[in-house]
PDB file of C-alpha atoms in Angstrom:
ATOM      1  CA  MET A 193       0.618   0.237  -0.692  1.00  0.00           C
ATOM      2  CA  ALA A 194       2.478   2.935   0.933  1.00  0.00           C
ATOM      3  CA  VAL A 195       6.374   1.828   1.664  1.00  0.00           C
ATOM      4  CA  PHE A 196       7.561   4.734   4.067  1.00  0.00           C
ATOM      5  CA  HIS A 197      11.964   5.311   4.747  1.00  0.00           C
ATOM      6  CA  LEU A 198      12.503   7.220   7.638  1.00  0.00           C
ATOM      7  CA  VAL A 199      15.443   9.505   7.964  1.00  0.00           C
ATOM      8  CA  GLN A 200      17.615  10.109  10.768  1.00  0.00           C
ATOM      9  CA  HIS A 201      18.769  14.022   9.786  1.00  0.00           C
ATOM     10  CA  ALA A 202      22.387  14.081   9.881  1.00  0.00           C
ATOM     11  CA  GLU A 203      24.896  15.566  12.269  1.00  0.00           C
ATOM     12  CA  LYS A 204      24.334  18.691  13.658  1.00  0.00           C
ATOM     13  CA  GLU A 205      26.082  20.875  14.987  1.00  0.00           C
ATOM     14  CA  ARG A 206      26.435  20.713  18.423  1.00  0.00           C
ATOM     15  CA  ARG A 207      25.219  23.976  19.754  1.00  0.00           C
ATOM     16  CA  PRO A 208      21.492  24.092  21.652  1.00  0.00           C
ATOM     17  CA  GLY A 209      18.511  25.752  19.448  1.00  0.00           C
ATOM     18  CA  ASP A 210      17.395  25.448  16.335  1.00  0.00           C
ATOM     19  CA  PRO A 211      21.329  24.401  15.015  1.00  0.00           C
ATOM     20  CA  GLY A 212      22.151  22.877  11.282  1.00  0.00           C
ATOM     21  CA  LEU A 213      24.406  20.340   9.689  1.00  0.00           C
ATOM     22  CA  THR A 214      27.739  19.874   9.736  1.00  0.00           C
ATOM     23  CA  GLY A 215      30.280  19.733   6.997  1.00  0.00           C
ATOM     24  CA  ARG A 216      29.865  16.673   7.580  1.00  0.00           C
ATOM     25  CA  GLY A 217      26.653  16.186   8.013  1.00  0.00           C
ATOM     26  CA  ARG A 218      25.942  18.155   4.744  1.00  0.00           C
ATOM     27  CA  ALA A 219      28.170  15.899   2.487  1.00  0.00           C
ATOM     28  CA  ARG A 220      26.498  12.344   4.003  1.00  0.00           C
ATOM     29  CA  ALA A 221      23.237  13.745   3.748  1.00  0.00           C
ATOM     30  CA  ALA A 222      24.251  14.763  -0.078  1.00  0.00           C
ATOM     31  CA  ARG A 223      25.323  10.402  -0.487  1.00  0.00           C
ATOM     32  CA  ASN A 224      21.497  10.022   1.416  1.00  0.00           C
ATOM     33  CA  ALA A 225      19.433  11.877  -1.516  1.00  0.00           C
ATOM     34  CA  GLY A 226      21.866   9.527  -3.517  1.00  0.00           C
ATOM     35  CA  ARG A 227      20.780   6.462  -2.885  1.00  0.00           C
ATOM     36  CA  LEU A 228      16.971   7.304  -1.762  1.00  0.00           C
ATOM     37  CA  ARG A 229      17.136   8.861  -5.583  1.00  0.00           C
ATOM     38  CA  LYS A 230      17.068   4.990  -6.757  1.00  0.00           C
ATOM     39  CA  VAL A 231      14.040   4.728  -5.475  1.00  0.00           C
ATOM     40  CA  GLY A 232      10.334   6.541  -6.559  1.00  0.00           C
ATOM     41  CA  LEU A 233      10.609   9.066  -4.120  1.00  0.00           C
ATOM     42  CA  ARG A 234       7.102  10.304  -4.378  1.00  0.00           C
ATOM     43  CA  ALA A 235       6.540  12.768  -1.806  1.00  0.00           C
ATOM     44  CA  ILE A 236       9.318  14.560   0.597  1.00  0.00           C
ATOM     45  CA  VAL A 237       8.187  15.166   4.196  1.00  0.00           C
ATOM     46  CA  SER A 238       9.978  16.681   7.129  1.00  0.00           C
ATOM     47  CA  SER A 239      10.088  18.237  10.663  1.00  0.00           C
ATOM     48  CA  PRO A 240      10.077  21.799  10.468  1.00  0.00           C
ATOM     49  CA  LEU A 241      13.247  21.561  12.750  1.00  0.00           C
ATOM     50  CA  ARG A 242      16.565  23.374  11.420  1.00  0.00           C
ATOM     51  CA  ARG A 243      18.993  20.294  11.294  1.00  0.00           C
ATOM     52  CA  ALA A 244      16.023  17.901   9.166  1.00  0.00           C
ATOM     53  CA  ARG A 245      15.147  20.552   7.059  1.00  0.00           C
ATOM     54  CA  GLU A 246      18.464  21.244   5.686  1.00  0.00           C
ATOM     55  CA  THR A 247      18.683  17.286   4.973  1.00  0.00           C
ATOM     56  CA  ALA A 248      15.832  16.824   3.854  1.00  0.00           C
ATOM     57  CA  SER A 249      16.728  19.642   0.690  1.00  0.00           C
ATOM     58  CA  PHE A 250      19.305  17.273  -0.236  1.00  0.00           C
ATOM     59  CA  LEU A 251      16.272  15.259  -1.227  1.00  0.00           C
ATOM     60  CA  ALA A 252      14.560  17.271  -2.914  1.00  0.00           C
ATOM     61  CA  ALA A 253      17.978  18.943  -5.455  1.00  0.00           C
ATOM     62  CA  ALA A 254      18.105  14.755  -5.666  1.00  0.00           C
ATOM     63  CA  THR A 255      15.184  14.169  -6.965  1.00  0.00           C
ATOM     64  CA  GLY A 256      12.947  17.493  -7.831  1.00  0.00           C
ATOM     65  CA  LEU A 257      10.859  17.295  -5.506  1.00  0.00           C
ATOM     66  CA  GLU A 258       9.183  19.725  -3.253  1.00  0.00           C
ATOM     67  CA  VAL A 259       9.554  19.642   0.647  1.00  0.00           C
ATOM     68  CA  ARG A 260       6.608  19.171   3.470  1.00  0.00           C
ATOM     69  CA  GLU A 261       6.914  20.064   6.012  1.00  0.00           C
ATOM     70  CA  ASP A 262       5.223  18.632   9.666  1.00  0.00           C
ATOM     71  CA  ALA A 263       4.968  19.362  13.050  1.00  0.00           C
ATOM     72  CA  ARG A 264       4.596  16.482  14.183  1.00  0.00           C
ATOM     73  CA  LEU A 265       8.020  15.141  12.701  1.00  0.00           C
ATOM     74  CA  ARG A 266       9.555  16.839  15.079  1.00  0.00           C
ATOM     75  CA  GLU A 267      11.808  15.696  18.633  1.00  0.00           C
ATOM     76  CA  ARG A 268      10.729  14.627  21.543  1.00  0.00           C
ATOM     77  CA  MET A 269      12.525  16.898  23.254  1.00  0.00           C
ATOM     78  CA  ASN A 270      15.355  19.704  21.914  1.00  0.00           C
ATOM     79  CA  TRP A 271      17.410  21.694  24.671  1.00  0.00           C
ATOM     80  CA  ASP A 272      16.995  25.157  23.628  1.00  0.00           C
ATOM     81  CA  GLY A 273      19.593  26.516  25.991  1.00  0.00           C
ATOM     82  CA  VAL A 274      18.194  27.883  28.674  1.00  0.00           C
ATOM     83  CA  GLN A 275      16.765  25.071  30.370  1.00  0.00           C
ATOM     84  CA  PRO A 276      20.783  23.199  31.567  1.00  0.00           C
ATOM     85  CA  LEU A 277      21.698  20.189  29.867  1.00  0.00           C
ATOM     86  CA  GLU A 278      22.418  18.226  32.895  1.00  0.00           C
ATOM     87  CA  ALA A 279      17.993  18.873  33.572  1.00  0.00           C
ATOM     88  CA  PHE A 280      17.467  18.655  29.943  1.00  0.00           C
ATOM     89  CA  LEU A 281      19.071  15.213  29.982  1.00  0.00           C
ATOM     90  CA  ALA A 282      17.862  13.548  32.888  1.00  0.00           C
ATOM     91  CA  ASP A 283      14.459  14.786  31.128  1.00  0.00           C
ATOM     92  CA  TRP A 284      15.174  12.659  28.714  1.00  0.00           C
ATOM     93  CA  ALA A 285      16.149   9.791  30.320  1.00  0.00           C
ATOM     94  CA  ALA A 286      12.954  10.233  32.641  1.00  0.00           C
ATOM     95  CA  SER A 287      10.434  10.303  29.632  1.00  0.00           C
ATOM     96  CA  VAL A 288      12.691   6.873  28.363  1.00  0.00           C
ATOM     97  CA  ARG A 289      11.871   5.026  30.983  1.00  0.00           C
ATOM     98  CA  ASP A 290       8.038   7.118  31.719  1.00  0.00           C
ATOM     99  CA  ARG A 291       5.951   6.255  28.762  1.00  0.00           C
ATOM    100  CA  ASP A 292       3.780   9.284  30.011  1.00  0.00           C
ATOM    101  CA  HIS A 293       6.262  11.017  31.655  1.00  0.00           C
ATOM    102  CA  VAL A 294       5.682  14.728  29.923  1.00  0.00           C
ATOM    103  CA  PRO A 295       9.178  16.782  29.121  1.00  0.00           C
ATOM    104  CA  ASP A 296       9.695  20.502  31.055  1.00  0.00           C
ATOM    105  CA  ARG A 297      10.455  21.480  27.021  1.00  0.00           C
ATOM    106  CA  GLY A 298       8.862  19.177  25.036  1.00  0.00           C
ATOM    107  CA  ASP A 299       6.131  16.142  24.803  1.00  0.00           C
ATOM    108  CA  SER A 300       5.714  12.740  26.339  1.00  0.00           C
ATOM    109  CA  PHE A 301       7.487   9.585  24.417  1.00  0.00           C
ATOM    110  CA  ARG A 302       2.972   8.286  24.198  1.00  0.00           C
ATOM    111  CA  ALA A 303       2.543  11.878  22.363  1.00  0.00           C
ATOM    112  CA  THR A 304       5.513  11.984  20.038  1.00  0.00           C
ATOM    113  CA  ALA A 305       4.483   8.389  19.094  1.00  0.00           C
ATOM    114  CA  ALA A 306       0.807   9.291  18.815  1.00  0.00           C
ATOM    115  CA  ARG A 307       1.372  12.244  16.511  1.00  0.00           C
ATOM    116  CA  MET A 308       3.994   9.989  14.448  1.00  0.00           C
ATOM    117  CA  ARG A 309       2.613   7.341  13.739  1.00  0.00           C
ATOM    118  CA  ALA A 310      -1.319   9.873  12.782  1.00  0.00           C
ATOM    119  CA  CYS A 311       1.084  11.796  10.532  1.00  0.00           C
ATOM    120  CA  LEU A 312       2.459   8.744   8.656  1.00  0.00           C
ATOM    121  CA  LEU A 313      -0.976   7.159   8.438  1.00  0.00           C
ATOM    122  CA  GLU A 314      -2.616  10.748   7.066  1.00  0.00           C
ATOM    123  CA  PRO A 315      -0.979   9.764   3.347  1.00  0.00           C
ATOM    124  CA  ALA A 316      -1.789   5.915   3.148  1.00  0.00           C
ATOM    125  CA  GLU A 317      -5.777   6.279   4.700  1.00  0.00           C
ATOM    126  CA  ALA A 318      -5.635   8.422   2.032  1.00  0.00           C
ATOM    127  CA  ALA A 319      -4.864   6.611  -0.712  1.00  0.00           C
ATOM    128  CA  GLU A 320      -7.226   3.285   0.628  1.00  0.00           C
ATOM    129  CA  LEU A 321     -10.475   5.778   0.606  1.00  0.00           C
ATOM    130  CA  SER A 322      -9.503   7.152  -3.025  1.00  0.00           C
ATOM    131  CA  ALA A 323      -8.761   3.321  -4.080  1.00  0.00           C
ATOM    132  CA  ARG A 324     -12.080   2.631  -3.222  1.00  0.00           C
ATOM    133  CA  ALA A 325     -14.300   5.077  -4.419  1.00  0.00           C
ATOM    134  CA  GLU A 326     -12.365   4.333  -7.408  1.00  0.00           C
ATOM    135  CA  PRO A 327     -10.780   0.221  -6.976  1.00  0.00           C
ATOM    136  CA  PHE A 328      -9.353   0.940 -11.237  1.00  0.00           C
ATOM    137  CA  GLU A 329      -7.367   4.052 -10.620  1.00  0.00           C
ATOM    138  CA  SER A 330      -5.539   1.989  -7.272  1.00  0.00           C
ATOM    139  CA  ALA A 331      -1.343   3.014  -8.696  1.00  0.00           C
ATOM    140  CA  ASP A 332      -2.389   6.592  -9.202  1.00  0.00           C
ATOM    141  CA  ALA A 333      -4.020   6.794  -5.638  1.00  0.00           C
ATOM    142  CA  GLU A 334      -0.279   4.924  -4.546  1.00  0.00           C
ATOM    143  CA  PRO A 335       0.972   7.952  -1.808  1.00  0.00           C
ATOM    144  CA  GLY A 336       4.461   5.229  -3.550  1.00  0.00           C
ATOM    145  CA  PRO A 337       7.136   5.471  -1.574  1.00  0.00           C
ATOM    146  CA  ILE A 338       7.815   8.726   0.958  1.00  0.00           C
ATOM    147  CA  ALA A 339      10.268   9.866   3.061  1.00  0.00           C
ATOM    148  CA  VAL A 340       9.374  11.733   6.485  1.00  0.00           C
ATOM    149  CA  VAL A 341      13.389  13.355   7.829  1.00  0.00           C
ATOM    150  CA  THR A 342      12.881  12.723  11.748  1.00  0.00           C
ATOM    151  CA  HIS A 343      14.330  12.315  14.337  1.00  0.00           C
ATOM    152  CA  GLY A 344      15.624   9.709  16.538  1.00  0.00           C
ATOM    153  CA  GLY A 345      14.075  10.376  19.958  1.00  0.00           C
ATOM    154  CA  ALA A 346      10.878   9.802  18.077  1.00  0.00           C
ATOM    155  CA  THR A 347      11.734   6.850  15.314  1.00  0.00           C
ATOM    156  CA  VAL A 348      12.679   5.057  18.277  1.00  0.00           C
ATOM    157  CA  ASP A 349       8.789   6.660  19.986  1.00  0.00           C
ATOM    158  CA  LEU A 350       7.614   5.600  17.474  1.00  0.00           C
ATOM    159  CA  LEU A 351       8.787   2.052  16.940  1.00  0.00           C
ATOM    160  CA  ARG A 352       8.608   0.827  20.064  1.00  0.00           C
ATOM    161  CA  THR A 353       5.117   2.162  19.876  1.00  0.00           C
ATOM    162  CA  LEU A 354       4.715   0.039  16.697  1.00  0.00           C
ATOM    163  CA  PHE A 355       6.261  -3.430  17.442  1.00  0.00           C
ATOM    164  CA  GLY A 356       7.108  -3.404  20.801  1.00  0.00           C
ATOM    165  CA  ASP A 357      10.121  -2.835  22.510  1.00  0.00           C
ATOM    166  CA  HIS A 358      11.976  -6.693  22.441  1.00  0.00           C
ATOM    167  CA  ALA A 359      12.134  -5.508  18.206  1.00  0.00           C
ATOM    168  CA  VAL A 360      14.174  -2.145  18.619  1.00  0.00           C
ATOM    169  CA  PRO A 361      18.133  -2.914  19.137  1.00  0.00           C
ATOM    170  CA  ALA A 362      19.400  -1.564  22.550  1.00  0.00           C
ATOM    171  CA  ALA A 363      21.665   0.259  20.805  1.00  0.00           C
ATOM    172  CA  LEU A 364      19.395   2.718  18.943  1.00  0.00           C
ATOM    173  CA  MET A 365      17.695   3.357  22.988  1.00  0.00           C
ATOM    174  CA  ASP A 366      21.681   3.548  24.013  1.00  0.00           C
ATOM    175  CA  ALA A 367      23.026   5.282  22.350  1.00  0.00           C
ATOM    176  CA  GLY A 368      20.498   7.303  19.190  1.00  0.00           C
ATOM    177  CA  VAL A 369      19.938   6.806  15.524  1.00  0.00           C
ATOM    178  CA  PRO A 370      22.849   7.635  13.751  1.00  0.00           C
ATOM    179  CA  SER A 371      23.232  10.309  11.760  1.00  0.00           C
ATOM    180  CA  CYS A 372      20.908  10.079   8.209  1.00  0.00           C
ATOM    181  CA  ALA A 373      20.244   5.858   9.043  1.00  0.00           C
ATOM    182  CA  ILE A 374      16.906   4.979   6.829  1.00  0.00           C
ATOM    183  CA  THR A 375      13.845   3.496   8.569  1.00  0.00           C
ATOM    184  CA  THR A 376      11.652   1.559   6.044  1.00  0.00           C
ATOM    185  CA  LEU A 377       8.429   0.730   6.420  1.00  0.00           C
ATOM    186  CA  ASP A 378       5.384  -0.521   4.693  1.00  0.00           C
ATOM    187  CA  VAL A 379       1.917  -0.149   5.350  1.00  0.00           C
ATOM    188  CA  VAL A 380      -0.750  -2.843   4.707  1.00  0.00           C
ATOM    189  CA  PRO A 381      -3.724  -1.763   4.217  1.00  0.00           C
ATOM    190  CA  ALA A 382      -6.911  -2.067   6.419  1.00  0.00           C
ATOM    191  CA  VAL A 383      -9.012  -5.586   6.767  1.00  0.00           C
ATOM    192  CA  SER A 384     -13.259  -5.783   6.850  1.00  0.00           C
ATOM    193  CA  GLY A 385     -13.578  -8.034  10.227  1.00  0.00           C
ATOM    194  CA  ILE A 386      -9.921  -8.626  10.695  1.00  0.00           C
ATOM    195  CA  ARG A 387      -7.794  -5.040  10.760  1.00  0.00           C
ATOM    196  CA  ALA A 388      -9.655  -1.820  10.987  1.00  0.00           C
ATOM    197  CA  ALA A 389      -6.761   0.405  11.093  1.00  0.00           C
ATOM    198  CA  PRO A 390      -3.522   0.179   9.004  1.00  0.00           C
ATOM    199  CA  ALA A 391      -0.521  -1.623   9.873  1.00  0.00           C
ATOM    200  CA  PHE A 392       2.526  -1.744   9.484  1.00  0.00           C
ATOM    201  CA  SER A 393       5.375  -4.204   9.306  1.00  0.00           C
ATOM    202  CA  VAL A 394       9.074  -3.605   9.083  1.00  0.00           C
ATOM    203  CA  VAL A 395      11.475  -3.165   6.017  1.00  0.00           C
ATOM    204  CA  GLN A 396      14.351  -2.427   7.910  1.00  0.00           C
ATOM    205  CA  ILE A 397      15.731  -0.857  10.928  1.00  0.00           C
ATOM    206  CA  ALA A 398      18.387   2.092  11.013  1.00  0.00           C
ATOM    207  CA  SER A 399      20.233   0.424   8.132  1.00  0.00           C
ATOM    208  CA  VAL A 400      23.637   2.562   7.230  1.00  0.00           C
ATOM    209  CA  ALA A 401      24.720   0.916   4.537  1.00  0.00           C
ATOM    210  CA  HIS A 402      23.762   2.946   1.969  1.00  0.00           C
ATOM    211  CA  LEU A 403      26.633   5.163   3.463  1.00  0.00           C
ATOM    212  CA  GLU A 404      28.738   1.772   3.762  1.00  0.00           C
TER     213      GLU A 404
END
């Protein structure tokens, strides 16, 4: 039905607020774009944070597609420099342990996963409705491969919610998602009497093979 490539933003500058990419990050973002250009992307959606938007700009340049920003793809928390770093890190750790913990500056684990899931389901459900209305035009209704440029915490929150902690590599929860890693999810349609909403399946999690 649909394929989503969740792209971790490239390496960012080490400063608070809304930092952009490092030179190394831009180089990897360009390589990442070359890989995804080959899958026939039909749309690019990005978190509004600068590091994600800059990563997405390389995809846009490689594919000729426009980038659509969606605030639902933002990170669970973003250090603004006002909150002491130690307090931010403690709040982050608490939000990992407790899915309902609401940090001082950010969203809970549960809320982050919910908005991420809603963002992905929106085009999938729209395509399904279109295919039902025009069954002979289902190929045109297919949303196609979509690149979703987002953040490590938000991606892990989504994966843990959809598939359980056991399905997520421990390294991702301990060290975070590597820059420019690609997590690919398939969406399968709802089935009357069996499944009320589209469901997700994993193709790959945080792959960096294209960067080696």
